[in-house]
Amino acid sequence: MAKVKKTVKGITIVADKCNGCRACELICSAFHATPKYSSSNPARSRIRVVREPLRDIYLPVYAGEYTAAECTGRDKYIIDGKEYAECDFCRASCPSRNLFKEPDSGLPLKCDMCEDDPALEKPKCVEWCLNDALIYEERVEEVEEEDVSPGDVEIGVDSLIDKYGLQQVLDTIARASKR
Amino acid sequence: MRFAETGFNLEVDLSRGNIDRVETDPRMTELYLGGLGTNAKILWDRVPPETEPFSEDNLLIFSTGLLCGTAAPGCNRTIVSTFSPQTRLMAYSMMGGFWAPELKHAGYDKVIISGQSPALVYLWIDNDKVEIRDASHLRGKGAIETAECIRSELKDPNVQVAAIGLAGENRVFFASIEQGRSSASRGGVGAVMGDKGLKAIAVRGTKDVNVARPAEFMNLCNDVLKYIKAREENPVPGVMPILAGLGSPQEMKLVDEEWHTTNFMWGNSRTRRKDFWNKEIEEKWRETQENVRTRLISCYNCPMKCGATISVPGIATYMMKCFSKLTYTMAAYSDLDFGFKIAQRATEYGVDGFSAPQVMAFGLELLEAGILTDADVQGMPADNEGRFFWLLDRIVRREGIGDVLADGTYWAARRIGKGAEAFDHNTIKKHEQLPLKLGMLNPVYFLMYATGEKINITQIEGQFPQAPFPTREEREEFVKDWIQVPDEKFKQYLLDWEPRGDHSNPYYPTVEASCDIVDWQEKMHYIDDALGTCAGLSSFPLKPPYHIHNFPDFISAATGFDFDEARLWQAATRTRTLLRAINVRLGLRRADDKPPENHWKKRFPELEAKLLDEYYKLKGWNDQGIPTRESLHELELDYVGEDLQQRGILSDG
């Protein structure tokens, strides 16, 4: 396969600087609302602050890939004397938890770095974090040409199939198409 | 569809176990905005003045502000309103944190608690599902402990919990409602919650909060964030560090306490220690604070860091904000280390950090004066700090002398008698105040202390500098970018205000100027308390991001109602007047509108009378401080005028 240049967008999460305000969650949900900014709802956010003030745990984590199966093991990390569940760091929208799912439909959510037209200078969560706990950077890398990744609809349909079975989804789509 | 607000209140009758979701009238939002404004309207309509604060008929209202849950930065306040057992007036208490936005997302603007539960319960609001749950296993538990227990039994870390501790359960008159790093502490709202048999309200919400004109609203939010950033990079010169920036006074961040420790009073607001602060203490206190402070933290959707997580070795972690770091320390003539330790226990018990330390210092003064005797305090340890812990333990359990002190200095002094009344020297309207005794009367502060319905100076003052700048050049520099003033005349008031001479306190600012300044200051607080905006980004600091010129745009874009400055000013005036009317109906008169007798050494009775006269006139009140029928009519509050007239409080015409 050919080599191509690819811009890799990344966010450095300086958890030590997080003040736990959840502005990142709020602005993410507002940006992704339809129409844009028409509502806010951290439950729809693609970033969540794992936040346990009394244990001093403040961990912004972004929504990643949808996965149909949960992990077999549930490990723990102890860092600087603080105990974290492995899930605290995990970006997956998975069956073991409610995180990164639309509250109404249960459909998976995934961070898209606030893709917009025209493109934003940086994702909204980064812009709204005045404490610099989230720092945006872009770098150009040479990578193997990749397969076309499935679109949002395909991911959504896959997750519905996982949840309800193929037949029920087909029936529902058939009914919807008649309306 | 309703915007910014949900359009629904949750009505919970704890006597009958009845729960209703009730649609609200959008017209009320246009008239009173929300939060404090609509709370006051409900209290006026539904709680007659004869109602005992501790009774089934008193309401306890937890309200979100109108903009809570929207993207407007720092709009996260919960406004708690009820009739206070201590002042026997309307309790005006609020808290930041995360509770109000969560309630909005659950689909409610307010939770209105009526009745009394026969057994201790907690309320669990999970979107549309609302349950009254047994709380017998939480009896006696600390407020923070309770929140943690509930979160773990509900298995959801995102549940927000407002809870009372032992003080609330035992109806201590200065009991607070605690919620993470925040608390609604003033007016004994925790005692009313305890009287209702309600240990906590836990809430989780996953619904949208909508705004009417999204793009316009978001531009306003972005402007506020940009302003905050710029303002934080450019502190106001010439004022002390805690007043130079935004937010609550940055007590958790800063360690230099020279100003508080040498200007505020120690003990029962008794002794000024001008020479207290020195290098040695500064070093020691810095070490203490930096050792226990784990992280600076904020409330929902706010870039500031006014609070902190505090972990003192050997005791449970808790969260603190602002001035409670010093109130216990100074009441006990002690050390910051003691302050952090006792504040942990006080937070779990759920008591007001202003009142509690003063009440204890008051008790110890009475003992010293021989008004209380050793028999009253049998079993109390001999060491100073041990005495405070001992008294706190007795107060929240209402044991022995603790039962008397649990009513606060005013009522305790009257119960004890034997001259104890003279030791109740720092209350206004039966409510403990900041420990501050000063020299020359300040006319602006006189009015705020005397007339404020909040009965708490830190929540009335703001925007206008607390003292004149020494030089004309400094003043000119200050007014250059002072965009927040509602009128250019305020710049002139400041320019002409001097530390000494003809243009200094008490005769300058003039009576007229003082009334204008207070009117502006308190109006901005009333707007904040209706919208749920934190005063730390608005009515309290100098040159805040929110002000009278951008608030109307925020409200209009968020709600879809068209507000301009005049209409917003009118709405705030309406709420301010309604609060006065509620308190007037509860018996408040001109004679009650006064600061503590010894707050200033130099008093000016004639000037003070004139200040009150003119302030009342500006407000449209008569010389007793009662709103007139005419002014009530202008504010569409005719129903208030009729009621006051029927009760003979207002005469005809």
PDB file of C-alpha atoms in Angstrom, chain B residues 54-156:
ATOM      1  CA  PHE B  54     -41.006  24.562  61.770  1.00  0.00           C
ATOM      2  CA  SER B  55     -44.354  23.311  60.544  1.00  0.00           C
ATOM      3  CA  GLU B  56     -45.978  21.341  57.783  1.00  0.00           C
ATOM      4  CA  ASP B  57     -47.136  24.543  56.133  1.00  0.00           C
ATOM      5  CA  ASN B  58     -43.727  26.093  55.610  1.00  0.00           C
ATOM      6  CA  LEU B  59     -42.328  25.423  52.154  1.00  0.00           C
ATOM      7  CA  LEU B  60     -38.708  24.601  51.438  1.00  0.00           C
ATOM      8  CA  ILE B  61     -37.903  25.492  47.844  1.00  0.00           C
ATOM      9  CA  PHE B  62     -34.806  24.353  45.981  1.00  0.00           C
ATOM     10  CA  SER B  63     -34.629  26.318  42.774  1.00  0.00           C
ATOM     11  CA  THR B  64     -32.341  26.423  39.796  1.00  0.00           C
ATOM     12  CA  GLY B  65     -31.619  29.819  38.287  1.00  0.00           C
ATOM     13  CA  LEU B  66     -33.083  30.625  34.890  1.00  0.00           C
ATOM     14  CA  LEU B  67     -29.757  30.117  33.076  1.00  0.00           C
ATOM     15  CA  CYS B  68     -28.551  27.075  35.037  1.00  0.00           C
ATOM     16  CA  GLY B  69     -27.744  24.169  32.757  1.00  0.00           C
ATOM     17  CA  THR B  70     -27.278  26.397  29.710  1.00  0.00           C
ATOM     18  CA  ALA B  71     -23.778  27.101  28.440  1.00  0.00           C
ATOM     19  CA  ALA B  72     -23.593  30.463  30.235  1.00  0.00           C
ATOM     20  CA  PRO B  73     -20.368  30.142  32.263  1.00  0.00           C
ATOM     21  CA  GLY B  74     -20.777  30.026  36.032  1.00  0.00           C
ATOM     22  CA  CYS B  75     -24.574  29.748  36.015  1.00  0.00           C
ATOM     23  CA  ASN B  76     -24.879  26.890  38.457  1.00  0.00           C
ATOM     24  CA  ARG B  77     -26.475  28.260  41.613  1.00  0.00           C
ATOM     25  CA  THR B  78     -29.197  26.604  43.628  1.00  0.00           C
ATOM     26  CA  ILE B  79     -31.402  29.134  45.406  1.00  0.00           C
ATOM     27  CA  VAL B  80     -32.955  27.803  48.602  1.00  0.00           C
ATOM     28  CA  SER B  81     -35.903  29.733  49.995  1.00  0.00           C
ATOM     29  CA  THR B  82     -38.078  29.215  53.044  1.00  0.00           C
ATOM     30  CA  PHE B  83     -39.074  31.000  56.251  1.00  0.00           C
ATOM     31  CA  SER B  84     -36.130  31.104  58.649  1.00  0.00           C
ATOM     32  CA  PRO B  85     -36.440  29.786  62.204  1.00  0.00           C
ATOM     33  CA  GLN B  86     -33.733  32.207  63.299  1.00  0.00           C
ATOM     34  CA  THR B  87     -34.698  35.547  61.733  1.00  0.00           C
ATOM     35  CA  ARG B  88     -38.356  34.576  61.330  1.00  0.00           C
ATOM     36  CA  LEU B  89     -38.089  36.352  57.976  1.00  0.00           C
ATOM     37  CA  MET B  90     -37.567  34.894  54.530  1.00  0.00           C
ATOM     38  CA  ALA B  91     -34.347  32.865  54.431  1.00  0.00           C
ATOM     39  CA  TYR B  92     -32.242  33.901  51.504  1.00  0.00           C
ATOM     40  CA  SER B  93     -29.646  31.241  50.945  1.00  0.00           C
ATOM     41  CA  MET B  94     -27.829  29.859  47.938  1.00  0.00           C
ATOM     42  CA  MET B  95     -25.148  27.438  46.874  1.00  0.00           C
ATOM     43  CA  GLY B  96     -22.988  26.781  43.841  1.00  0.00           C
ATOM     44  CA  GLY B  97     -21.741  23.348  42.916  1.00  0.00           C
ATOM     45  CA  PHE B  98     -23.357  20.890  40.526  1.00  0.00           C
ATOM     46  CA  TRP B  99     -26.832  20.310  41.886  1.00  0.00           C
ATOM     47  CA  ALA B 100     -28.902  22.903  40.010  1.00  0.00           C
ATOM     48  CA  PRO B 101     -27.736  21.987  36.485  1.00  0.00           C
ATOM     49  CA  GLU B 102     -28.390  18.320  37.278  1.00  0.00           C
ATOM     50  CA  LEU B 103     -31.942  19.159  38.362  1.00  0.00           C
ATOM     51  CA  LYS B 104     -32.526  21.054  35.115  1.00  0.00           C
ATOM     52  CA  HIS B 105     -31.316  18.064  33.141  1.00  0.00           C
ATOM     53  CA  ALA B 106     -33.704  15.882  35.135  1.00  0.00           C
ATOM     54  CA  GLY B 107     -36.469  18.108  33.802  1.00  0.00           C
ATOM     55  CA  TYR B 108     -37.356  20.454  36.668  1.00  0.00           C
ATOM     56  CA  ASP B 109     -36.766  24.102  37.536  1.00  0.00           C
ATOM     57  CA  LYS B 110     -37.606  23.721  41.221  1.00  0.00           C
ATOM     58  CA  VAL B 111     -38.255  21.165  43.910  1.00  0.00           C
ATOM     59  CA  ILE B 112     -40.906  22.459  46.295  1.00  0.00           C
ATOM     60  CA  ILE B 113     -41.037  20.565  49.569  1.00  0.00           C
ATOM     61  CA  SER B 114     -44.110  20.805  51.782  1.00  0.00           C
ATOM     62  CA  GLY B 115     -45.336  18.850  54.798  1.00  0.00           C
ATOM     63  CA  GLN B 116     -43.268  16.806  57.210  1.00  0.00           C
ATOM     64  CA  SER B 117     -42.245  13.213  56.859  1.00  0.00           C
ATOM     65  CA  PRO B 118     -42.986  11.031  59.891  1.00  0.00           C
ATOM     66  CA  ALA B 119     -39.698   9.169  59.367  1.00  0.00           C
ATOM     67  CA  LEU B 120     -36.343  10.355  58.036  1.00  0.00           C
ATOM     68  CA  VAL B 121     -36.336  10.081  54.238  1.00  0.00           C
ATOM     69  CA  TYR B 122     -34.404  11.164  51.200  1.00  0.00           C
ATOM     70  CA  LEU B 123     -35.686  12.144  47.802  1.00  0.00           C
ATOM     71  CA  TRP B 124     -34.302  10.408  44.708  1.00  0.00           C
ATOM     72  CA  ILE B 125     -34.958  12.211  41.439  1.00  0.00           C
ATOM     73  CA  ASP B 126     -33.884  10.172  38.426  1.00  0.00           C
ATOM     74  CA  ASN B 127     -35.288  12.045  35.424  1.00  0.00           C
ATOM     75  CA  ASP B 128     -39.021  11.206  35.389  1.00  0.00           C
ATOM     76  CA  LYS B 129     -38.734   8.681  38.175  1.00  0.00           C
ATOM     77  CA  VAL B 130     -39.015  10.269  41.602  1.00  0.00           C
ATOM     78  CA  GLU B 131     -39.050   8.337  44.861  1.00  0.00           C
ATOM     79  CA  ILE B 132     -39.229   9.130  48.540  1.00  0.00           C
ATOM     80  CA  ARG B 133     -36.812   6.669  50.126  1.00  0.00           C
ATOM     81  CA  ASP B 134     -36.129   5.541  53.644  1.00  0.00           C
ATOM     82  CA  ALA B 135     -33.125   7.307  55.184  1.00  0.00           C
ATOM     83  CA  SER B 136     -33.079   5.694  58.611  1.00  0.00           C
ATOM     84  CA  HIS B 137     -29.643   4.225  57.845  1.00  0.00           C
ATOM     85  CA  LEU B 138     -28.365   7.773  57.233  1.00  0.00           C
ATOM     86  CA  ARG B 139     -29.548   9.219  60.539  1.00  0.00           C
ATOM     87  CA  GLY B 140     -26.705  10.973  62.340  1.00  0.00           C
ATOM     88  CA  LYS B 141     -24.375  10.670  59.370  1.00  0.00           C
ATOM     89  CA  GLY B 142     -22.319  13.613  58.172  1.00  0.00           C
ATOM     90  CA  ALA B 143     -23.505  15.609  55.175  1.00  0.00           C
ATOM     91  CA  ILE B 144     -20.622  14.551  52.945  1.00  0.00           C
ATOM     92  CA  GLU B 145     -20.729  11.001  54.264  1.00  0.00           C
ATOM     93  CA  THR B 146     -24.434  10.925  53.410  1.00  0.00           C
ATOM     94  CA  ALA B 147     -23.788  12.048  49.855  1.00  0.00           C
ATOM     95  CA  GLU B 148     -21.163   9.343  49.419  1.00  0.00           C
ATOM     96  CA  CYS B 149     -23.480   6.660  50.869  1.00  0.00           C
ATOM     97  CA  ILE B 150     -26.304   7.651  48.547  1.00  0.00           C
ATOM     98  CA  ARG B 151     -24.063   7.752  45.488  1.00  0.00           C
ATOM     99  CA  SER B 152     -22.750   4.320  46.252  1.00  0.00           C
ATOM    100  CA  GLU B 153     -26.181   2.788  46.925  1.00  0.00           C
ATOM    101  CA  LEU B 154     -27.487   4.313  43.678  1.00  0.00           C
ATOM    102  CA  LYS B 155     -24.323   3.126  41.914  1.00  0.00           C
ATOM    103  CA  ASP B 156     -23.906   6.320  39.934  1.00  0.00           C
TER     104      ASP B 156
END
